[in-house]
PDB file of C-alpha atoms in Angstrom:
ATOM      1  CA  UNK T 455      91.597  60.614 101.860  1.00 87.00           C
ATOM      2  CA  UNK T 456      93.949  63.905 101.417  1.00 85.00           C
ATOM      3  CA  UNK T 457      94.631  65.459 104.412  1.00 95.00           C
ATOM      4  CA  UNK T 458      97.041  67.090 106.556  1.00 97.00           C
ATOM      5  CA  UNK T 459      97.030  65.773 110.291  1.00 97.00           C
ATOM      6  CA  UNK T 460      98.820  67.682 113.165  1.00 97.00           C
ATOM      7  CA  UNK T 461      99.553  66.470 116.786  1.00 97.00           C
ATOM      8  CA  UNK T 462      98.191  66.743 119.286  1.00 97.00           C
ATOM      9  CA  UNK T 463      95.599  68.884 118.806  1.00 97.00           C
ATOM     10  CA  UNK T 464      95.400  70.378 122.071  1.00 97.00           C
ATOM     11  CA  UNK T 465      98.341  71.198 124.310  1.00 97.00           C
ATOM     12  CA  UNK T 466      98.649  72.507 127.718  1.00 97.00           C
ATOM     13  CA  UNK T 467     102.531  72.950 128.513  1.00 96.00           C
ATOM     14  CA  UNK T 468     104.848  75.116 131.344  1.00 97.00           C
ATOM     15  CA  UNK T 469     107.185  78.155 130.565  1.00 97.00           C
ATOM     16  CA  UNK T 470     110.497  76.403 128.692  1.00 97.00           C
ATOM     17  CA  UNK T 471     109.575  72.978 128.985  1.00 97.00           C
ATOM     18  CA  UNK T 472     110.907  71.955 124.814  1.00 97.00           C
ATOM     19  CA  UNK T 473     108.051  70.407 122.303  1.00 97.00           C
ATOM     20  CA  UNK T 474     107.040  69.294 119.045  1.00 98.00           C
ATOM     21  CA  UNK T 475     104.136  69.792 116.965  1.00 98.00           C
ATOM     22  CA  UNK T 476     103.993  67.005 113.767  1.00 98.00           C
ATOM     23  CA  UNK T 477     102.545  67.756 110.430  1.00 98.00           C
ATOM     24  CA  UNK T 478     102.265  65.486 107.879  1.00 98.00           C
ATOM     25  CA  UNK T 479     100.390  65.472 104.457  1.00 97.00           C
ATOM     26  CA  UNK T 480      99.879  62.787 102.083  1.00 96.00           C
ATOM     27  CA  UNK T 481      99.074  64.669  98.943  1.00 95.00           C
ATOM     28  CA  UNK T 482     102.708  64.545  97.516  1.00 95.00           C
ATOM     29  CA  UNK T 483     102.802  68.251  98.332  1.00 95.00           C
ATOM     30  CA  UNK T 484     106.059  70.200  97.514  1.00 94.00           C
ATOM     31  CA  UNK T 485     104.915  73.014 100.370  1.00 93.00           C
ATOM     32  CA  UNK T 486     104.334  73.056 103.737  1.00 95.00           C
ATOM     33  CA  UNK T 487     103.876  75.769 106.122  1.00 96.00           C
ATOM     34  CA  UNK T 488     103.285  76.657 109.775  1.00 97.00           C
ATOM     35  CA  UNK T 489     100.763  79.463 110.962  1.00 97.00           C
ATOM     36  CA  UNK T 490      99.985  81.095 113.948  1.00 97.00           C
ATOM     37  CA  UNK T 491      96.251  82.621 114.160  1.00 96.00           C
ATOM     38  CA  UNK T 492      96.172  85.178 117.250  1.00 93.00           C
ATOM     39  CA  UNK T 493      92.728  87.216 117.843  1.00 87.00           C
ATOM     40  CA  UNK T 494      92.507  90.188 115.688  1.00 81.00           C
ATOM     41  CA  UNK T 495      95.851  89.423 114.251  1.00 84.00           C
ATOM     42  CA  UNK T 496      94.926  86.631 111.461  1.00 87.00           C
ATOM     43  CA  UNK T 497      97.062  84.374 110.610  1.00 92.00           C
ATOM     44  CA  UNK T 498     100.652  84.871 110.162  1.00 93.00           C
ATOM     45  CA  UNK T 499     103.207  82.368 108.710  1.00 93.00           C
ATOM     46  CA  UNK T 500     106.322  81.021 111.058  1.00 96.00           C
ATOM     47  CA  UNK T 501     108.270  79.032 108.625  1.00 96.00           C
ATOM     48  CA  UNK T 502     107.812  77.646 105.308  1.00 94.00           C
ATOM     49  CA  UNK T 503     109.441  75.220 103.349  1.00 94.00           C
ATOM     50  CA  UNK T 504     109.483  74.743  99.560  1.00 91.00           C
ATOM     51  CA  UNK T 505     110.763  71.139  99.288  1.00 92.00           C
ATOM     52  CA  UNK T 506     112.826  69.406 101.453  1.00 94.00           C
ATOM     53  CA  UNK T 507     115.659  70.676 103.222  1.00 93.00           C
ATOM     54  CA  UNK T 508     114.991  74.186 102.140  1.00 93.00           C
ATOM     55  CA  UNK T 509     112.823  76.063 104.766  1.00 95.00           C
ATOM     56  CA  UNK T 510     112.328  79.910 105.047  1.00 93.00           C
ATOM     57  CA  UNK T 511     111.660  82.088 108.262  1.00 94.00           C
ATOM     58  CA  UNK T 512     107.806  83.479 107.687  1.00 92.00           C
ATOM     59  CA  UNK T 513     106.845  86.896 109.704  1.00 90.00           C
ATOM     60  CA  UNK T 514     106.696  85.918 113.018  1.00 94.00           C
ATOM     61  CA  UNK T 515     109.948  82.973 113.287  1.00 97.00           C
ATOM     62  CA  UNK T 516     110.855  83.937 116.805  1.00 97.00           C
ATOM     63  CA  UNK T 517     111.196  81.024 118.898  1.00 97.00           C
ATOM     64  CA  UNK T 518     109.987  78.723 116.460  1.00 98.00           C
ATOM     65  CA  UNK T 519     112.566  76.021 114.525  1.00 98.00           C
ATOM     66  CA  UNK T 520     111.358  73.487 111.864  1.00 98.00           C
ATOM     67  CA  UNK T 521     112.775  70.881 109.697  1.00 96.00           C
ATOM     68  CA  UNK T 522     111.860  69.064 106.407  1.00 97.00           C
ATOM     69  CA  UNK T 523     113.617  66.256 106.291  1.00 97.00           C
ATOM     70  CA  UNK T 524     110.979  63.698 104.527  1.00 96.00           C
ATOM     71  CA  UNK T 525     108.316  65.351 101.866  1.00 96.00           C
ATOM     72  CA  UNK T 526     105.601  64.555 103.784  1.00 97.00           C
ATOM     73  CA  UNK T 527     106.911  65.918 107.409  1.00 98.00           C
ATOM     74  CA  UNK T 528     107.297  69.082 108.828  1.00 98.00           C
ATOM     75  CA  UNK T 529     107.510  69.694 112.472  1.00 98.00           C
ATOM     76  CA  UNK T 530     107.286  72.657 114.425  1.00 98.00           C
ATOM     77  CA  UNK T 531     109.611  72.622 117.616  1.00 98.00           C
ATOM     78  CA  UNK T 532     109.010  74.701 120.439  1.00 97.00           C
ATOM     79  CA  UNK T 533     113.054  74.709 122.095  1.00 95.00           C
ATOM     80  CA  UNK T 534     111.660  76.864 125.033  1.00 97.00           C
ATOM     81  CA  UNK T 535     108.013  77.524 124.945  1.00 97.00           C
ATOM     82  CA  UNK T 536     106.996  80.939 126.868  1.00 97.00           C
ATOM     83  CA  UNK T 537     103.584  82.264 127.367  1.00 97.00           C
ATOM     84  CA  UNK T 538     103.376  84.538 123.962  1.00 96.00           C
ATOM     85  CA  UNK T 539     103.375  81.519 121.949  1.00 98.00           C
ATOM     86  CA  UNK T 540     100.047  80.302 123.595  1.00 97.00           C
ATOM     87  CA  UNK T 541      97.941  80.463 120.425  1.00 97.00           C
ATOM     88  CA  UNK T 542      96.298  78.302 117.343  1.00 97.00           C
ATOM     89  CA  UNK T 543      98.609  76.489 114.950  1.00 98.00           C
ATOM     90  CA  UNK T 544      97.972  75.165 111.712  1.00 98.00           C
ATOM     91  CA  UNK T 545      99.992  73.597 109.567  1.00 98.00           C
ATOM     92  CA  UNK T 546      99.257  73.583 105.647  1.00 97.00           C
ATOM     93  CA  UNK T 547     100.337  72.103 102.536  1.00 96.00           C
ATOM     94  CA  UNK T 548     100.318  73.013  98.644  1.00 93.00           C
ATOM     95  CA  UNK T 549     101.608  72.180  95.264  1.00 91.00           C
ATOM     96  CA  UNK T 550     103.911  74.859  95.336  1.00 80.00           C
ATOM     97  CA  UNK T 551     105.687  77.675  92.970  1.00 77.00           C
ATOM     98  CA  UNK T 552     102.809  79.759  91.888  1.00 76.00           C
ATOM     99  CA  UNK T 553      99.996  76.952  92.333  1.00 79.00           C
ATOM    100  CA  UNK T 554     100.977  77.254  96.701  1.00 80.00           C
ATOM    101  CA  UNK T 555      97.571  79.586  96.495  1.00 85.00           C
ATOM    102  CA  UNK T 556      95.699  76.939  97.270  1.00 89.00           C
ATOM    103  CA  UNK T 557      96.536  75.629 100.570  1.00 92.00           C
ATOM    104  CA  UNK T 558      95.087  72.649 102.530  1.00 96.00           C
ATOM    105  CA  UNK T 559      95.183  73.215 106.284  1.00 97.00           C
ATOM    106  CA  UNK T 560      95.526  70.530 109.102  1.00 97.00           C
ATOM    107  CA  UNK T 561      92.683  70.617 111.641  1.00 97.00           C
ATOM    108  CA  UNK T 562      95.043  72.983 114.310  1.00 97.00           C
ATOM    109  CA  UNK T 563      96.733  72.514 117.268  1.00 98.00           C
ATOM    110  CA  UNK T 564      95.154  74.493 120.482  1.00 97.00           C
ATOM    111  CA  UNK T 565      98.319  75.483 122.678  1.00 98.00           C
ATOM    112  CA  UNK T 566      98.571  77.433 125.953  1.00 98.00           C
ATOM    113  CA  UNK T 567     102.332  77.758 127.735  1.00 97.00           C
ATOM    114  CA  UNK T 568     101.592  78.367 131.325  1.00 97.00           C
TER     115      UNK T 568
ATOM    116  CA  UNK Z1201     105.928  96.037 104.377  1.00 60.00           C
ATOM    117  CA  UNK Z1202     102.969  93.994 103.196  1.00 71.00           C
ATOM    118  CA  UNK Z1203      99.654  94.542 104.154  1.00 84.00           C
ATOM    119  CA  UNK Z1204      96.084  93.679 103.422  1.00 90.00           C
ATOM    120  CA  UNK Z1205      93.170  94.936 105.334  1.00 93.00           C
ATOM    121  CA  UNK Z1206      89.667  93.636 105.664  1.00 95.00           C
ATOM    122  CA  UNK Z1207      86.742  95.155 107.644  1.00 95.00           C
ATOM    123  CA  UNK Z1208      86.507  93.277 110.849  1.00 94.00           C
ATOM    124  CA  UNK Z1209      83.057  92.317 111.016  1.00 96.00           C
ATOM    125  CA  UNK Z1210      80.026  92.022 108.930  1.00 97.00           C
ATOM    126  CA  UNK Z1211      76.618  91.476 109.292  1.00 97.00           C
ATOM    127  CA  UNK Z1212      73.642  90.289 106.724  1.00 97.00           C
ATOM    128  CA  UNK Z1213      70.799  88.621 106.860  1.00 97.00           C
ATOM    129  CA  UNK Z1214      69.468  85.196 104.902  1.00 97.00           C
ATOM    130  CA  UNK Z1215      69.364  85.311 101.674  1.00 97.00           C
ATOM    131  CA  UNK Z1216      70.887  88.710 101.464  1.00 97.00           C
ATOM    132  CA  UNK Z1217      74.143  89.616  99.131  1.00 97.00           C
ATOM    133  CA  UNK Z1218      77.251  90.883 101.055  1.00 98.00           C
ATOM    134  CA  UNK Z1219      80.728  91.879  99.791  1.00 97.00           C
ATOM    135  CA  UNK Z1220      83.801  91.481 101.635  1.00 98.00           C
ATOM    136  CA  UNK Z1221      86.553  94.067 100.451  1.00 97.00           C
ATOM    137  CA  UNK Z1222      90.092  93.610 100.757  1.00 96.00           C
ATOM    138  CA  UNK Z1223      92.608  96.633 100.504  1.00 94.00           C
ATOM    139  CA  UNK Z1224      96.814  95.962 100.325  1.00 89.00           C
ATOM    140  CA  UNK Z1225      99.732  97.738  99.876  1.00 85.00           C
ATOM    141  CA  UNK Z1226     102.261  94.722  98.803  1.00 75.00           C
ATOM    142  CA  UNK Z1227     103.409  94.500  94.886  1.00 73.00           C
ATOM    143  CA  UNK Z1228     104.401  91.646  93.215  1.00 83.00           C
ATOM    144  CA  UNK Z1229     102.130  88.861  93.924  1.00 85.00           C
ATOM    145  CA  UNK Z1230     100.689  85.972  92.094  1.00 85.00           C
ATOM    146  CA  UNK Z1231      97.068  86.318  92.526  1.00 89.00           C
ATOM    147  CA  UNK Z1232      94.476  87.129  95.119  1.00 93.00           C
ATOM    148  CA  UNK Z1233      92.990  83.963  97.450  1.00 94.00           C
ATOM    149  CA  UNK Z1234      90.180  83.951  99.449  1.00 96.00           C
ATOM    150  CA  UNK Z1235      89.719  81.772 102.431  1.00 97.00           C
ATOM    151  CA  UNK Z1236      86.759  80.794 104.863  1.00 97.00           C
ATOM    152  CA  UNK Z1237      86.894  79.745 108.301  1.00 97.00           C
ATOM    153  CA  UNK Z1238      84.206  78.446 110.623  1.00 96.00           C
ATOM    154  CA  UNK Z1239      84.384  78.916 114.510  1.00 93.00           C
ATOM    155  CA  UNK Z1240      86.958  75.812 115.734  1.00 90.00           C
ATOM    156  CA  UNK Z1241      87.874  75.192 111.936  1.00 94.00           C
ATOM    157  CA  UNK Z1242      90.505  75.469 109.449  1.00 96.00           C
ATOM    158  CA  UNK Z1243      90.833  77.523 106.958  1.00 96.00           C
ATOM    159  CA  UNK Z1244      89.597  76.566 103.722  1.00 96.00           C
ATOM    160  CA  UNK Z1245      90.083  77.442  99.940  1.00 94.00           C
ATOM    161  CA  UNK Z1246      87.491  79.728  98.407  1.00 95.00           C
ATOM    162  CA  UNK Z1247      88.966  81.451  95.116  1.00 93.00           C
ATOM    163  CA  UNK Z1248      91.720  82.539  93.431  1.00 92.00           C
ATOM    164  CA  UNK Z1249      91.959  85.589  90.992  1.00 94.00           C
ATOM    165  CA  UNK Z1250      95.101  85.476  89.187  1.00 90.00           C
ATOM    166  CA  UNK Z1251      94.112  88.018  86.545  1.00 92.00           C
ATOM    167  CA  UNK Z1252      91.719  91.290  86.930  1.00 94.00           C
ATOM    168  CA  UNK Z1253      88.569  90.752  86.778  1.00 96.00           C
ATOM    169  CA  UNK Z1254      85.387  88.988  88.010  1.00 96.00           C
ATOM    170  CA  UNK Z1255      85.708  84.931  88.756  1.00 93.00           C
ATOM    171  CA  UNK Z1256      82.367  82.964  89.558  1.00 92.00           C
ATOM    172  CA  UNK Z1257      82.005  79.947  91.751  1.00 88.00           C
ATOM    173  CA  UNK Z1258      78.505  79.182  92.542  1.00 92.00           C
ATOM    174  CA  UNK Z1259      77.136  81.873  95.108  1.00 95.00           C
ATOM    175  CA  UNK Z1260      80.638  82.948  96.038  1.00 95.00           C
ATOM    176  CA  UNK Z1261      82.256  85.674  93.521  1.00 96.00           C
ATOM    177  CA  UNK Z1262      85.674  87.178  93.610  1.00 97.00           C
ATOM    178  CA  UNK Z1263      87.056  89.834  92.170  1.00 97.00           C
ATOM    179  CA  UNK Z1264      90.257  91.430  91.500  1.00 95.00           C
ATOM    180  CA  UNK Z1265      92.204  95.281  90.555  1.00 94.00           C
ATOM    181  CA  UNK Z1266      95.388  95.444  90.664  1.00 91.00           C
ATOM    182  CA  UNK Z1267      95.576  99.073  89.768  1.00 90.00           C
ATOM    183  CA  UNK Z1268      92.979  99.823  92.720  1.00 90.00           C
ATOM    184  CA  UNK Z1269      95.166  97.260  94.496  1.00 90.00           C
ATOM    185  CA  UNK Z1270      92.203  96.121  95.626  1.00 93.00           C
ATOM    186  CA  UNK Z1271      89.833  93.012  95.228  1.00 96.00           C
ATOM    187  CA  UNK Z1272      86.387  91.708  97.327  1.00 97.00           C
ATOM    188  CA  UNK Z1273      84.493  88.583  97.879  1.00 98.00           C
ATOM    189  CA  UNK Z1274      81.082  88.443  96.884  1.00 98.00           C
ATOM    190  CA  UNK Z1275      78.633  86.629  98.487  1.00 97.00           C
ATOM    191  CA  UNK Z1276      74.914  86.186  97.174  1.00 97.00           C
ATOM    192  CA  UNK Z1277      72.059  83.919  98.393  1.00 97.00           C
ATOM    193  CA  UNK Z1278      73.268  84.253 101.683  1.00 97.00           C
ATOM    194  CA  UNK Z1279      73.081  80.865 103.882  1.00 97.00           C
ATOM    195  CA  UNK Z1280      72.695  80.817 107.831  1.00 97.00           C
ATOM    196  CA  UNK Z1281      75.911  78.342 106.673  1.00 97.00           C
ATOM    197  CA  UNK Z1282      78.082  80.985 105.599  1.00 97.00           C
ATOM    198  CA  UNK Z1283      78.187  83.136 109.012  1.00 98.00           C
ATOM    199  CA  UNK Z1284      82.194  82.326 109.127  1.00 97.00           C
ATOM    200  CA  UNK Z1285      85.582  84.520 109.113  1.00 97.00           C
ATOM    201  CA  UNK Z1286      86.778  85.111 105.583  1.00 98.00           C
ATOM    202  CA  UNK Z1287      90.080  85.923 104.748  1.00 97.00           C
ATOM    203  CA  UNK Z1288      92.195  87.004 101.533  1.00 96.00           C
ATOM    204  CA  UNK Z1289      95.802  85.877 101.003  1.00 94.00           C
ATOM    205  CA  UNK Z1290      98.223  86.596  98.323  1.00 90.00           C
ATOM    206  CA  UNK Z1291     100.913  85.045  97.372  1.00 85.00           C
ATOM    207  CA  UNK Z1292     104.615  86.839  97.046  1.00 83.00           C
ATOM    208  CA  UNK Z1293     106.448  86.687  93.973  1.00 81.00           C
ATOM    209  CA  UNK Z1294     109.710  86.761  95.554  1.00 79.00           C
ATOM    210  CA  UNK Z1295     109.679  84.972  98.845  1.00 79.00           C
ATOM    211  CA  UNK Z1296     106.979  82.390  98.057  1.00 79.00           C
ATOM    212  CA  UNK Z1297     105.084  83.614 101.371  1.00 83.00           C
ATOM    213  CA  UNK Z1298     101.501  83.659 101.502  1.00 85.00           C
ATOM    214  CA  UNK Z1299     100.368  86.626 103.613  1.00 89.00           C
ATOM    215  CA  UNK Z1300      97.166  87.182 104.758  1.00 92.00           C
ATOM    216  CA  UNK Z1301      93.981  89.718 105.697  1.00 92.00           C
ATOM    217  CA  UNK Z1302      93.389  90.419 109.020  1.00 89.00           C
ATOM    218  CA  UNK Z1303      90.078  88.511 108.289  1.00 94.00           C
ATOM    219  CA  UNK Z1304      86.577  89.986 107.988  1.00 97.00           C
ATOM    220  CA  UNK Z1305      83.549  88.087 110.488  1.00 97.00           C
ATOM    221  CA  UNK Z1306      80.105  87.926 108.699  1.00 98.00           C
ATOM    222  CA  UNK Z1307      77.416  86.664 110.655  1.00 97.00           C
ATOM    223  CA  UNK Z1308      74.035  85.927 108.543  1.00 97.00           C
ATOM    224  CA  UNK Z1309      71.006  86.370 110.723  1.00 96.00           C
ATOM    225  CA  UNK Z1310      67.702  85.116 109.589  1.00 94.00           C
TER     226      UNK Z1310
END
């Protein structure tokens, strides 16, 4: 089945204590992408990466870092978590270039950063 | 900067037809998406307009103007099914970024 999987899916955490979200896909995607959905803000994009090795900062890359080292990877790492990032992330994947339109989100990752 | 704005919330009931506007002030995009979300879910793909005009996909219709800079999601026959966030995205030309509405909540009453 094609999917994108993140873990864990629900995180409780304390101020500055370092983590790691994983994302992987296995739909041979070429994008990947990290999200942050906030109440009455949408969702807004941390870090993307168009293949591997080549990632971009998004709107909101502020205490975020990533890496693409494998196709199918891309985690989100948390160096020093502090209560602003408690929110929703999603990961999501896509064919890329002008086809990365159509993205396929993992099932989210609940975190709160006491 | 890049923006696109959405009415926060509508309401409709069963069987009704609703349309889901979506303003933005960003140039140079592929196309327009459109996304749903149910509560606890993930977003999913609706539609994609890459051109002006009117695209069809069952009860869901999207539409795009570039010279209005402006497009909407149509939605006819309405389910108790659809009640869900919707969202439009589009897609930067030069940065590859998809940037997003600040989502519109419909709730379909029966």
């Amino acid at each position: 089945e094609a999917q994108v999987t993140q873990n864990p899916r629900y995180l409780i955490t304390v101020t500055g204590k370092k983590l790691t979200v994983t994302c992987s896909q296995n739909m041979n995607h070429e994008y990947m992408s990290w999200y942050r959905q906030d109440p009455g803000l949408g969702l807004r994009q941390i870090y993307y990466s168009m293949n591997v090795e080549v990632t971009d900062k998004g709107d909101v890359p502020e205490g975020y870092k990533v890496s693409r080292k494998e196709k199918r990877n891309f985690p989100l790492i948390l160096e020093s978590p502090s209560p602003n990032q408690t929110s929703l992330y999603f990961c999501a994947s896509s064919r890329g270039g002008d086809l990365s339109y159509e993205q396929y989100f993992g099932p989210g990752t609940r975190l709160t950063v006491t | 900067g890049q923006s696109l704005e959405q009415p926060s919330e509508v309401t409709a009931v069963e069987g009704a037809i609703v349309q889901i506007n979506c303003t933005y002030q960003t140039s140079g995009f592929y196309g327009l998406s459109w996304y749903q979300q149910h509560d606890g879910g993930a977003p999913t793909f609706l539609s994609y307009n890459a051109l002006d005009g009117l695209e069809e996909t069952g009860r869901f219709s999207s539409f795009l103007s570039r010279s209005d800079s402006y497009g909407y999601l149509l939605l006819q026959e309405l389910q108790m099914k659809d009640s869900a966030s919707y969202f439009c995205a589009v897609l930067s030309y030069n940065t590859d970024k998809l940037i997003f509405g600040t989502g519109t909540r419909l709730q379909v009453f029966p």
